Coordinates of N, CA and C in Angstrom, one line a residue:
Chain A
X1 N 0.8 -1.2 0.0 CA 0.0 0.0 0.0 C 0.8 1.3 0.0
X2 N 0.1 1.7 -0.2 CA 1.1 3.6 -0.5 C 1.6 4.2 1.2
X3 N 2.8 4.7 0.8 CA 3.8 4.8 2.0 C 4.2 6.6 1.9
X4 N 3.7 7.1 2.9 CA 4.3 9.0 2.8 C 4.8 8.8 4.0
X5 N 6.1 9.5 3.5 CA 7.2 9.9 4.7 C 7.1 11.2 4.0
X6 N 7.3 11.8 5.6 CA 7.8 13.4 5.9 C 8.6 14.0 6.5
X7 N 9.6 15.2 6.0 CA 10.5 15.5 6.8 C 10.3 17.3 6.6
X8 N 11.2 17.6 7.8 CA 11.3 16.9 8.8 C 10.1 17.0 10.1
X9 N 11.0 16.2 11.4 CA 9.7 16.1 12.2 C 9.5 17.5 13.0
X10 N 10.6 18.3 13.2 CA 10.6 19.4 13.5 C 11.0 20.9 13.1
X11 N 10.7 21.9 12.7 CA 11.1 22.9 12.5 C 11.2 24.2 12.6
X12 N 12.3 24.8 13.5 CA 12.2 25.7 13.8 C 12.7 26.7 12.9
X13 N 11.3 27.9 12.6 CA 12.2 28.9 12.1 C 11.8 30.5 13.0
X14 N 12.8 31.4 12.6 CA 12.4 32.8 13.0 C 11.5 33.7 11.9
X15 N 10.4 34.3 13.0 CA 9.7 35.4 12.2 C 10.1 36.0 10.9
X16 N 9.2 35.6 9.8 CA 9.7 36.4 8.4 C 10.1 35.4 7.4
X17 N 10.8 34.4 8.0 CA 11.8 33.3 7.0 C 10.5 32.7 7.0
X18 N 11.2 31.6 5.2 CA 10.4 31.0 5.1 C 10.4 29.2 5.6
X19 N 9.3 28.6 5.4 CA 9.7 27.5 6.1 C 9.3 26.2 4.8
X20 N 9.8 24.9 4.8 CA 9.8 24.6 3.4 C 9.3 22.8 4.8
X21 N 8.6 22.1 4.0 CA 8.5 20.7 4.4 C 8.0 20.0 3.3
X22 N 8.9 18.6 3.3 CA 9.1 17.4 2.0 C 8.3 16.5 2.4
X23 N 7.6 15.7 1.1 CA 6.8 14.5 1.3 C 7.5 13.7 0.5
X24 N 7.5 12.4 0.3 CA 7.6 11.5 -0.6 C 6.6 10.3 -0.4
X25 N 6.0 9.3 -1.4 CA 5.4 8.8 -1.4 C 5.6 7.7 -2.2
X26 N 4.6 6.5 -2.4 CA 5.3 5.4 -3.0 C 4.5 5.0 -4.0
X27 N 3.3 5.2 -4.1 CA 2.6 4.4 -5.0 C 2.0 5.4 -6.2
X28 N 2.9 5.2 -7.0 CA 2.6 5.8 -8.6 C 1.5 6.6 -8.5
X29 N 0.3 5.7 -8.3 CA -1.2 5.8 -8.6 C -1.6 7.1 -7.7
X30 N -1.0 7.2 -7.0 CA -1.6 8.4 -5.5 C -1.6 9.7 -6.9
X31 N -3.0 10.3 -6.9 CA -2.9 12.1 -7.6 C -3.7 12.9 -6.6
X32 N -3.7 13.1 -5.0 CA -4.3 13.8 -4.4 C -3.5 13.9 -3.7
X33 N -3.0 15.4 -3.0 CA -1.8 15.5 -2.4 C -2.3 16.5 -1.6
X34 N -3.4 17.0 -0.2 CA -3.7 17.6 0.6 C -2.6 17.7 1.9
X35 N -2.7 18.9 2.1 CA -1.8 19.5 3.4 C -3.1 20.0 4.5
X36 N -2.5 19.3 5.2 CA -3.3 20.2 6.9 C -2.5 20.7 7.8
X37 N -2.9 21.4 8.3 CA -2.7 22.3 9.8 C -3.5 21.9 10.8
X38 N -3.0 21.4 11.9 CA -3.2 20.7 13.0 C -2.6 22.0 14.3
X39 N -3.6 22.8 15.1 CA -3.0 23.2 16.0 C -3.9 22.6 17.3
X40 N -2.5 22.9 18.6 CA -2.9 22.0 19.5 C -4.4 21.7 19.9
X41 N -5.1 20.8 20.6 CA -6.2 20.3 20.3 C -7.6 21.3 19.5
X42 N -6.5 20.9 18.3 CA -8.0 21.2 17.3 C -7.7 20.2 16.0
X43 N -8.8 20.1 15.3 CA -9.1 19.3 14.4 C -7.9 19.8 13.3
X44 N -7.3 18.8 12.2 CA -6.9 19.5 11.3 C -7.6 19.8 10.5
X45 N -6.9 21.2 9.9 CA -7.7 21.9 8.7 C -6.6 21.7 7.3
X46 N -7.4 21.8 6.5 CA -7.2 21.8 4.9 C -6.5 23.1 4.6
X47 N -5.5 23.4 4.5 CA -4.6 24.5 3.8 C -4.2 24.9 2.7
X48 N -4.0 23.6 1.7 CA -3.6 23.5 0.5 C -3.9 22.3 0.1
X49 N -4.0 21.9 -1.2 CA -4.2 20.7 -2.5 C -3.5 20.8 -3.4
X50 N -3.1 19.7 -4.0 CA -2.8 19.8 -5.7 C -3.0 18.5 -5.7
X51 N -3.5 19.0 -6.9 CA -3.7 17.0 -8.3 C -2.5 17.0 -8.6
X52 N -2.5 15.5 -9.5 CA -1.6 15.2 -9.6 C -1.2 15.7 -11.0
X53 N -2.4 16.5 -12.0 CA -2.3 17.1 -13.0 C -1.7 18.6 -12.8
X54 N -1.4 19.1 -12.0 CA -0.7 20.4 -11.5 C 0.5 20.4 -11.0
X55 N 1.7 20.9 -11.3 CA 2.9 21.1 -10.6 C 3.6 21.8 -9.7
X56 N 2.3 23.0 -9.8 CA 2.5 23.9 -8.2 C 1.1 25.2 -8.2
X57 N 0.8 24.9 -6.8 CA -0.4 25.6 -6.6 C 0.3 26.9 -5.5
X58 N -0.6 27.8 -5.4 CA 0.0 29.1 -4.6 C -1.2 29.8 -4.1
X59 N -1.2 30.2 -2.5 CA -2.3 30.4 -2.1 C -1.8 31.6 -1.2
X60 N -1.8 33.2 -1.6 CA -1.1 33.6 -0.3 C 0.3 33.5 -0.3
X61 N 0.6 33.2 1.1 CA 1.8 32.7 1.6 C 2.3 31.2 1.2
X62 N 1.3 30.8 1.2 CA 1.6 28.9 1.2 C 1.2 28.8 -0.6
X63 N 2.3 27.7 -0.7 CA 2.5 27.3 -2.0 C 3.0 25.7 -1.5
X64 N 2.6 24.7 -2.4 CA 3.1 23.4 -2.6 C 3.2 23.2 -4.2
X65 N 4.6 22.5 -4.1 CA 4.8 22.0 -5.5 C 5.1 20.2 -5.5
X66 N 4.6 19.6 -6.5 CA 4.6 18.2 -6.7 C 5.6 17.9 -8.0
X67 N 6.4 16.5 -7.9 CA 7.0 16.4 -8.6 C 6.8 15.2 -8.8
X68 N 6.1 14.6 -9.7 CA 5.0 13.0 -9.8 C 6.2 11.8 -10.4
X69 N 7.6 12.3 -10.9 CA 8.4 12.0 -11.8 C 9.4 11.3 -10.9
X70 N 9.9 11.7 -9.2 CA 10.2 11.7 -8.0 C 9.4 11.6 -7.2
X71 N 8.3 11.1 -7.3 CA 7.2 11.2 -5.9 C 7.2 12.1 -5.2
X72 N 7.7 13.2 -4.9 CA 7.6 14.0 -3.9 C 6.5 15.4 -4.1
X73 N 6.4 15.7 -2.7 CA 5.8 17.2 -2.8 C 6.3 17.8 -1.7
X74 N 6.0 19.1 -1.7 CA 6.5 20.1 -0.9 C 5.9 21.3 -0.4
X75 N 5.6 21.8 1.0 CA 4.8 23.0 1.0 C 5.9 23.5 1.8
X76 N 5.6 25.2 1.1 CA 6.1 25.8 1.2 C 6.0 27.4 2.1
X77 N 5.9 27.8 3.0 CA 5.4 28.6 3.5 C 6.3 30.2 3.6
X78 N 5.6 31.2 3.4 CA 7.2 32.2 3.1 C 6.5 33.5 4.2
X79 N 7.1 34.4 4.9 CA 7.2 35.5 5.6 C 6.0 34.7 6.8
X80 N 6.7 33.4 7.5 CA 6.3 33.2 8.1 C 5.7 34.0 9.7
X81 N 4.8 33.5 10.5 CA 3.9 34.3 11.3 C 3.9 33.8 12.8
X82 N 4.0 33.9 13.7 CA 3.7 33.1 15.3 C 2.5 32.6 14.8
X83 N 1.7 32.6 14.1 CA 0.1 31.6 14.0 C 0.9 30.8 13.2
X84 N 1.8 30.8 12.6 CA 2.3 29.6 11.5 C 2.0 28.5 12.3
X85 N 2.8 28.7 14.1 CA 2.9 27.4 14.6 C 2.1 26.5 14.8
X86 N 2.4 25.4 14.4 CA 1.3 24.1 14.6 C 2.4 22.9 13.9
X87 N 1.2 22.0 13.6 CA 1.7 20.1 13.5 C 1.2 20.7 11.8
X88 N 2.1 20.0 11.1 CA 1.7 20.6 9.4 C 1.9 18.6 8.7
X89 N 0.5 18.1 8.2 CA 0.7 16.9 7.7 C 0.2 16.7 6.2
X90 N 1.3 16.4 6.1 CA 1.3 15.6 4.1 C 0.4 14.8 3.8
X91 N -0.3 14.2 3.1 CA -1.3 13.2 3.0 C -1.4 12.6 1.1
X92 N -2.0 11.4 1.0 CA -1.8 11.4 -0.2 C -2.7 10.2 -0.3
X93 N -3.5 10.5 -1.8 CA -4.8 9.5 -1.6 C -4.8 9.4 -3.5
X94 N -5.5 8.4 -3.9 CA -5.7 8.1 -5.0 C -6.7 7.6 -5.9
X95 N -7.5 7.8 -6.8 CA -8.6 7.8 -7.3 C -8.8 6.6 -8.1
X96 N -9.5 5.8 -8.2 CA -9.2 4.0 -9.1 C -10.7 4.1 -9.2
X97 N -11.3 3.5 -10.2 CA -12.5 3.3 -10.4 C -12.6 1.2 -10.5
X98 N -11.0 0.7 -10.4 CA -11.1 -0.6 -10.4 C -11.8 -1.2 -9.3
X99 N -10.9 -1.0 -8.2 CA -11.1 -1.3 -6.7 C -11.4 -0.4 -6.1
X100 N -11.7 -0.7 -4.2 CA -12.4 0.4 -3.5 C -11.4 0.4 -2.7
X101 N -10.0 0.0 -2.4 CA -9.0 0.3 -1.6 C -8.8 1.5 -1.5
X102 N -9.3 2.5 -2.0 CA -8.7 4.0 -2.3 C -10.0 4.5 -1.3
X103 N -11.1 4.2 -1.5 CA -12.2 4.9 -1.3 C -12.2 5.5 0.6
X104 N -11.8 7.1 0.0 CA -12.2 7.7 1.8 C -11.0 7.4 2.3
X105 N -9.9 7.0 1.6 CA -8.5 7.0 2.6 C -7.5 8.0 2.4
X106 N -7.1 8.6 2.9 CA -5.5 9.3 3.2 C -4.5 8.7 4.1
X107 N -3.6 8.7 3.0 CA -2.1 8.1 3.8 C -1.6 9.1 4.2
X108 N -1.6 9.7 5.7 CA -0.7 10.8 6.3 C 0.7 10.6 6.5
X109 N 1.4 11.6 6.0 CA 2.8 11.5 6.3 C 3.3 11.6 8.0
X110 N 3.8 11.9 8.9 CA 4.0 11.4 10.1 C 3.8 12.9 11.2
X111 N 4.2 14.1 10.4 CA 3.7 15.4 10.6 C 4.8 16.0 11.1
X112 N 5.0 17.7 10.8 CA 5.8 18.2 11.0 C 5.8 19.3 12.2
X113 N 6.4 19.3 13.8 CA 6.1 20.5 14.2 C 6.9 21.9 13.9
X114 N 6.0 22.4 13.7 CA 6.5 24.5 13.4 C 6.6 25.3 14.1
X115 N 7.9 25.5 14.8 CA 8.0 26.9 15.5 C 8.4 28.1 15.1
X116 N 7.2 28.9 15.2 CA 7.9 30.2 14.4 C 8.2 31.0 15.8
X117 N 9.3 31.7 15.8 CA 9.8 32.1 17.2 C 10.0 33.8 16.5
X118 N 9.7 35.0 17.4 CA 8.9 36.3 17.0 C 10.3 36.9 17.1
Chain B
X1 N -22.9 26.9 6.0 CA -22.5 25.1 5.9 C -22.2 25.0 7.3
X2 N -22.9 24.4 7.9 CA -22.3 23.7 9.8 C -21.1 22.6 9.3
X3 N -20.4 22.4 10.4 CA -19.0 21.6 9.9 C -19.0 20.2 10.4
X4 N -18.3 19.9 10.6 CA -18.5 18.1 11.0 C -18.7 18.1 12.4
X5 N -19.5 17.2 12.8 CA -19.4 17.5 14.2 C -19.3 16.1 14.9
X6 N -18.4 15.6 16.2 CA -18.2 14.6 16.9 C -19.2 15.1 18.5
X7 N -19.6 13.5 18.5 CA -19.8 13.7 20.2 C -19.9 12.5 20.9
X8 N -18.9 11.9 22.1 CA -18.9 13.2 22.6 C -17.6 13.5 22.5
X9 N -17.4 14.4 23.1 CA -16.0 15.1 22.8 C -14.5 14.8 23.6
X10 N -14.8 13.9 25.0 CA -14.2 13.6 25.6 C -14.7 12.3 26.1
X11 N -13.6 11.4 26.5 CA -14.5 9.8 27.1 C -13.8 9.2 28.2
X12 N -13.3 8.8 29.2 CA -12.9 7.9 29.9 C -13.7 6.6 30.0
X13 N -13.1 5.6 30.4 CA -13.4 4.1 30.1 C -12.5 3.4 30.8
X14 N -12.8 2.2 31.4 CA -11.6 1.0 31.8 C -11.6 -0.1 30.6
X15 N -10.4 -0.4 30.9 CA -10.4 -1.5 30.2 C -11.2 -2.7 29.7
X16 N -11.7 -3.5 29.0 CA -12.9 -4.2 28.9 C -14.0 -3.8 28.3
X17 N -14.2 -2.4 28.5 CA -15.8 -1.9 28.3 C -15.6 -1.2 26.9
X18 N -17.0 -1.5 26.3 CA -16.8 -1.1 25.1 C -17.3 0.6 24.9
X19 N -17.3 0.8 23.8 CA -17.6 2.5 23.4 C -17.9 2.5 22.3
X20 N -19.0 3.7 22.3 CA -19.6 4.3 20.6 C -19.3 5.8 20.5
X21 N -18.7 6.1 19.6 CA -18.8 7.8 18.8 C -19.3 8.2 17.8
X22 N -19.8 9.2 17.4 CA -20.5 9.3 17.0 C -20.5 10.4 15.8
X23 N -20.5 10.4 14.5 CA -19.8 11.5 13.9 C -21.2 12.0 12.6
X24 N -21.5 13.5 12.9 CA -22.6 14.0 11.7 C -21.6 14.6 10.5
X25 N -21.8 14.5 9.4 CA -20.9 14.9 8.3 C -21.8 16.4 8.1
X26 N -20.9 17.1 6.7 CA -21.7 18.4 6.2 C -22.9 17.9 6.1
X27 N -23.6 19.0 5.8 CA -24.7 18.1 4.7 C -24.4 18.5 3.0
X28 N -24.9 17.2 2.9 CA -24.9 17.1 1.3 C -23.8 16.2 1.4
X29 N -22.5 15.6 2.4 CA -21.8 14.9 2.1 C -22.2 13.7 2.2
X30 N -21.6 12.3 1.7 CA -22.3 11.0 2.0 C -21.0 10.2 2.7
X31 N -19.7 10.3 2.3 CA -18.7 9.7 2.8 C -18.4 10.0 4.3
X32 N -18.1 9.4 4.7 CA -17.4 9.6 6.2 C -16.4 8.4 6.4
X33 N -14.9 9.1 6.8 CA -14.1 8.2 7.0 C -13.8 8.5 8.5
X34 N -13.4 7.3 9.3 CA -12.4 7.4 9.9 C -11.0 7.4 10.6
X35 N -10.1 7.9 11.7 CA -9.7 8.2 11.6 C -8.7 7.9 13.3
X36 N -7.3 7.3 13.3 CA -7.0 7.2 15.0 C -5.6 7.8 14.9
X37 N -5.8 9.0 15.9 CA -4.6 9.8 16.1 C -3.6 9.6 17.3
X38 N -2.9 9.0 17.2 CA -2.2 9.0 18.7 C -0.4 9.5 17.9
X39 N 0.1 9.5 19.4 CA 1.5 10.3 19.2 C 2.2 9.5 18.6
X40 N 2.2 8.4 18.8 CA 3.0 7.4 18.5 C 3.1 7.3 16.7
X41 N 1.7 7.0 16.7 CA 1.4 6.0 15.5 C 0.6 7.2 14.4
X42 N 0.6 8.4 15.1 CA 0.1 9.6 14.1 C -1.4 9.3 13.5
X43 N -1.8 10.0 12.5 CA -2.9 9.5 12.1 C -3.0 7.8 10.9
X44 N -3.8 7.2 11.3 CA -4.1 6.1 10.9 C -5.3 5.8 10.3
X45 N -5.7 5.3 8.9 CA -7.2 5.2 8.5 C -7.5 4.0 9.1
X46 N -9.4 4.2 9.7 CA -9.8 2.7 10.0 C -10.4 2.5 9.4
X47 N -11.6 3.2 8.8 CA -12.3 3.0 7.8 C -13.5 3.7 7.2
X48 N -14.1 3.4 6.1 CA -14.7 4.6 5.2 C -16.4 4.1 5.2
X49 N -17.2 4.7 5.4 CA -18.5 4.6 5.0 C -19.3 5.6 3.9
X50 N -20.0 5.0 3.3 CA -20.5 5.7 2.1 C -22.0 4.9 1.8
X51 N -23.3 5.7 1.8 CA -24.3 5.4 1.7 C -24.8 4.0 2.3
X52 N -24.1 4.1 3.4 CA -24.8 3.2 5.0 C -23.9 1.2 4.7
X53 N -22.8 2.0 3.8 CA -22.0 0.5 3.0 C -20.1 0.8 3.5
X54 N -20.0 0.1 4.4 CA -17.9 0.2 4.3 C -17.6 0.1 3.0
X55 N -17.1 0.8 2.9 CA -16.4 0.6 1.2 C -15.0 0.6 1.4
X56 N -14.4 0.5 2.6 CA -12.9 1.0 2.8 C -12.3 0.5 4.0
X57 N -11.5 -0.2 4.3 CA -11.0 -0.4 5.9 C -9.1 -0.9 6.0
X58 N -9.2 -0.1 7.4 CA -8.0 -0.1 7.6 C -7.3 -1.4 8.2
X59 N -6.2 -1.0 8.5 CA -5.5 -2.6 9.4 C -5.8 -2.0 10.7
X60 N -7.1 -2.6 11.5 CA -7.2 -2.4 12.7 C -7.7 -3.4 13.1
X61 N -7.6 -4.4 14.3 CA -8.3 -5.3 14.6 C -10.3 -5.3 14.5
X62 N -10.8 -6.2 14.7 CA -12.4 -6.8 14.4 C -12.8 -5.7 15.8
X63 N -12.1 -5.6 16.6 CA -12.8 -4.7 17.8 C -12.8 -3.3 17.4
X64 N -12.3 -3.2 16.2 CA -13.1 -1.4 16.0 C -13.9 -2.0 14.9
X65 N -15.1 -1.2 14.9 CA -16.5 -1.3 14.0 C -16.9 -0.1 13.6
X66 N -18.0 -0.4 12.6 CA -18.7 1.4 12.3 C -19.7 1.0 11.8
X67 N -20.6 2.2 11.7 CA -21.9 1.5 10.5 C -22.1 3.2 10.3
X68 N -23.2 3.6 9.5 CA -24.0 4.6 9.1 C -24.8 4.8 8.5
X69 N -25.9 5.6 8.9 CA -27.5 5.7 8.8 C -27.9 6.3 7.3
X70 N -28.9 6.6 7.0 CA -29.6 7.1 6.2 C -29.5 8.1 6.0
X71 N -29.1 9.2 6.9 CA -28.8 10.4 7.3 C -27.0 10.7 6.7
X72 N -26.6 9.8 7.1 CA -24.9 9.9 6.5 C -24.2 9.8 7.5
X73 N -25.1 10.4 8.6 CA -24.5 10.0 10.4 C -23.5 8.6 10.5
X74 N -22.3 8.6 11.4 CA -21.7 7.2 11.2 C -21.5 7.6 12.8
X75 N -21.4 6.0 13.2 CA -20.8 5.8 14.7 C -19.7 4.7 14.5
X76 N -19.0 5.2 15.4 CA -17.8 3.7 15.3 C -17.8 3.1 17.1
X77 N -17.7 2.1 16.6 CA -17.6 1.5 18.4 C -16.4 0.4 18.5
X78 N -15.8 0.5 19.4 CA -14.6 -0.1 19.9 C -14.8 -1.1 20.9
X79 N -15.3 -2.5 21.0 CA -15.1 -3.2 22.1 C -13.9 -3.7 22.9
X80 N -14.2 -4.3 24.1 CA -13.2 -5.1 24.9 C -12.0 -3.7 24.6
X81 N -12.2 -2.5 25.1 CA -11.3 -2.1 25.4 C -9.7 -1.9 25.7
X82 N -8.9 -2.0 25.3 CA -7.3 -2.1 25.6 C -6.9 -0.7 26.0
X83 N -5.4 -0.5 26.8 CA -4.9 0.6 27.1 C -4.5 1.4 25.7
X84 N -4.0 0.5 24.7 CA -3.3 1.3 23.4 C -4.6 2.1 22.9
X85 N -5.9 2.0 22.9 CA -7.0 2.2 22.1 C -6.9 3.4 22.6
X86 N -6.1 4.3 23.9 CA -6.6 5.5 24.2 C -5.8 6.3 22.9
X87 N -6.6 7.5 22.4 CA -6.2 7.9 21.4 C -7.4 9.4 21.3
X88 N -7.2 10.1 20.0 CA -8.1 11.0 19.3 C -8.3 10.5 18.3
X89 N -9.6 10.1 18.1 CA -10.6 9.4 17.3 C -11.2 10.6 16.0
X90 N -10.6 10.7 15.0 CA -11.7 11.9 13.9 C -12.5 11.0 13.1
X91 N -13.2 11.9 13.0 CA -13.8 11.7 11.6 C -13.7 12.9 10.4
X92 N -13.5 12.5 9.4 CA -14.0 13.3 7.8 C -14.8 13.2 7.1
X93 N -15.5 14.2 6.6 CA -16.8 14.1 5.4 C -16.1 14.7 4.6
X94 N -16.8 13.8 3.1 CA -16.6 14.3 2.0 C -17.6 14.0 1.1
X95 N -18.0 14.2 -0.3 CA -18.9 14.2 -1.1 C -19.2 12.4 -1.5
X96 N -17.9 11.7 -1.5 CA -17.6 10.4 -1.4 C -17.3 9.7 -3.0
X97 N -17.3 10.9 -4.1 CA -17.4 10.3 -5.3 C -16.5 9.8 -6.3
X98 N -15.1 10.1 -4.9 CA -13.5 9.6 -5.8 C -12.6 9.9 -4.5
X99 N -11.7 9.1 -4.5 CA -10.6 9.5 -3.8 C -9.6 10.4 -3.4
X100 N -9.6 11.4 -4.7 CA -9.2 12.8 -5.0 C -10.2 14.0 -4.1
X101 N -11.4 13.2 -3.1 CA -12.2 14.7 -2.6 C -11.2 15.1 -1.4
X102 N -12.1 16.2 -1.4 CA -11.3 16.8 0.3 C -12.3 16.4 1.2
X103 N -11.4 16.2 2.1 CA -12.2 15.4 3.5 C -11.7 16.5 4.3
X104 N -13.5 17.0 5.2 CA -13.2 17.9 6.1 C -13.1 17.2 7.3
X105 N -12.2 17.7 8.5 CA -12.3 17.2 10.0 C -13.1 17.7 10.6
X106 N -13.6 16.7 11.5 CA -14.4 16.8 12.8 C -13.8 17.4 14.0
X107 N -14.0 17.9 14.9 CA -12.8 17.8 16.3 C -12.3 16.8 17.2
X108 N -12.9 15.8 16.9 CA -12.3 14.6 17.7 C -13.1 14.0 18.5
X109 N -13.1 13.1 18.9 CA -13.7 12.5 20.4 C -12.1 12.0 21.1
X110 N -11.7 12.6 21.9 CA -10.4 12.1 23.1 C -10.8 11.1 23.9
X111 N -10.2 9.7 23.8 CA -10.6 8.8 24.7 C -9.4 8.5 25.5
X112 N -10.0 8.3 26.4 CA -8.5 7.6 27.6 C -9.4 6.4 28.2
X113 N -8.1 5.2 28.1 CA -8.7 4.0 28.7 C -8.2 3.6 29.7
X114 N -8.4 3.5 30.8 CA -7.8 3.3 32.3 C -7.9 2.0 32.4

């Protein structure tokens, strides 16, 4: 089954800098590539997406780019904020009309914490 | 649009005894997946319901279950309790019509099992 690793697990950066976190993934087939923001007890939220038919989306501050050729993706965060801080997780899911192994799953990468320090 | 909602929101339990949670999706969504968060093991899928049918399940032992209604409402229930099962339990809704949707989170139900 499809395998996302993320790095790294921790990251500290200072106010302003940008902050950069890596996915990689294993299974060809994966074309959904959602990012969440997880802060302390609350639900994660949805921050960014890309298909697998896109090579880089830009929202704001936050941008993720995919590279389907290397399995990887990357989000990217720039003139980071003290709200930046939180747990930030990779995810990656796949669409098959063969089988229902896909259906309603995300494989979460392991998650990254963010300290943005003022 | 009201958001996903879990209840209850918090649980204690001993060992042995079983448990149900309980998860309302948006409306208009039909999918609801599951979801076990712990520090260790991060998030983990358990499994997916879609028009009152699993269509999806994770590697978790026969003691986690789920079902869902008519409504799109899902419960999942955990028998015979273990200490590892304490955890943060989500759920997500989504439209359910491909694997490519976005799945929104719920807030959780926090269980601790004594």
């Amino acid at each position: 089954g499809e395998n996302v690793e993320q790095h790294p697990s921790t990251l500290s950066v200072q106010e302003g800098d940008s902050a950069v976190i890596k996915c990689t993934y294993s299974d060809s087939a994966s074309n959904y590539f959602p990012w969440y923001k997880q802060e302390l007890g609350k639900r994660p939220q949805l921050i960014i997406d890309i298909r697998s038919n896109v090579g880089e989306k830009k929202d704001q501050r936050i941008a993720v780019t995919l590279n389907k050729t290397a399995k990887h993706f990357s989000l990217h965060i720039t003139e980071t904020q003290p709200e930046d801080s939180a747990v930030y997780f990779c995810a990656a899911s796949k669409k098959t009309s063969l089988t229902t192994d896909s259906w309603g799953k995300l494989q979460f990468g392991a998650g990254t914490q963010v300290v943005v320090t003022p | 649009k009201a958001g996903v909602t879990q209840t209850p929101r918090y649980l204690i339990k001993t060992r042995g005894q079983q448990v149900t949670l309980s998860c309302s999706p948006i409306s208009g969504h039909r999918s609801v997946s599951w979801y076990q968060q712990t520090p260790g093991q991060g998030l983990q899928f358990l499994f997916e319901y879609f028009s009152e049918t699993q269509r999806n399940k994770g590697n978790f032992p026969g003691r986690f279950s789920g079902r869902q209604f008519s409504n799109s409402r899902s419960e999942m229930n955990v028998s015979t309790l273990e200490l590892g099962d304490s955890a943060l339990y989500l759920c997500a809704s989504s439209h359910g019509t491909g694997g490519e949707e976005t799945q929104y989170f719920g807030p959780g139900t926090r269980l601790l099992v004594l």
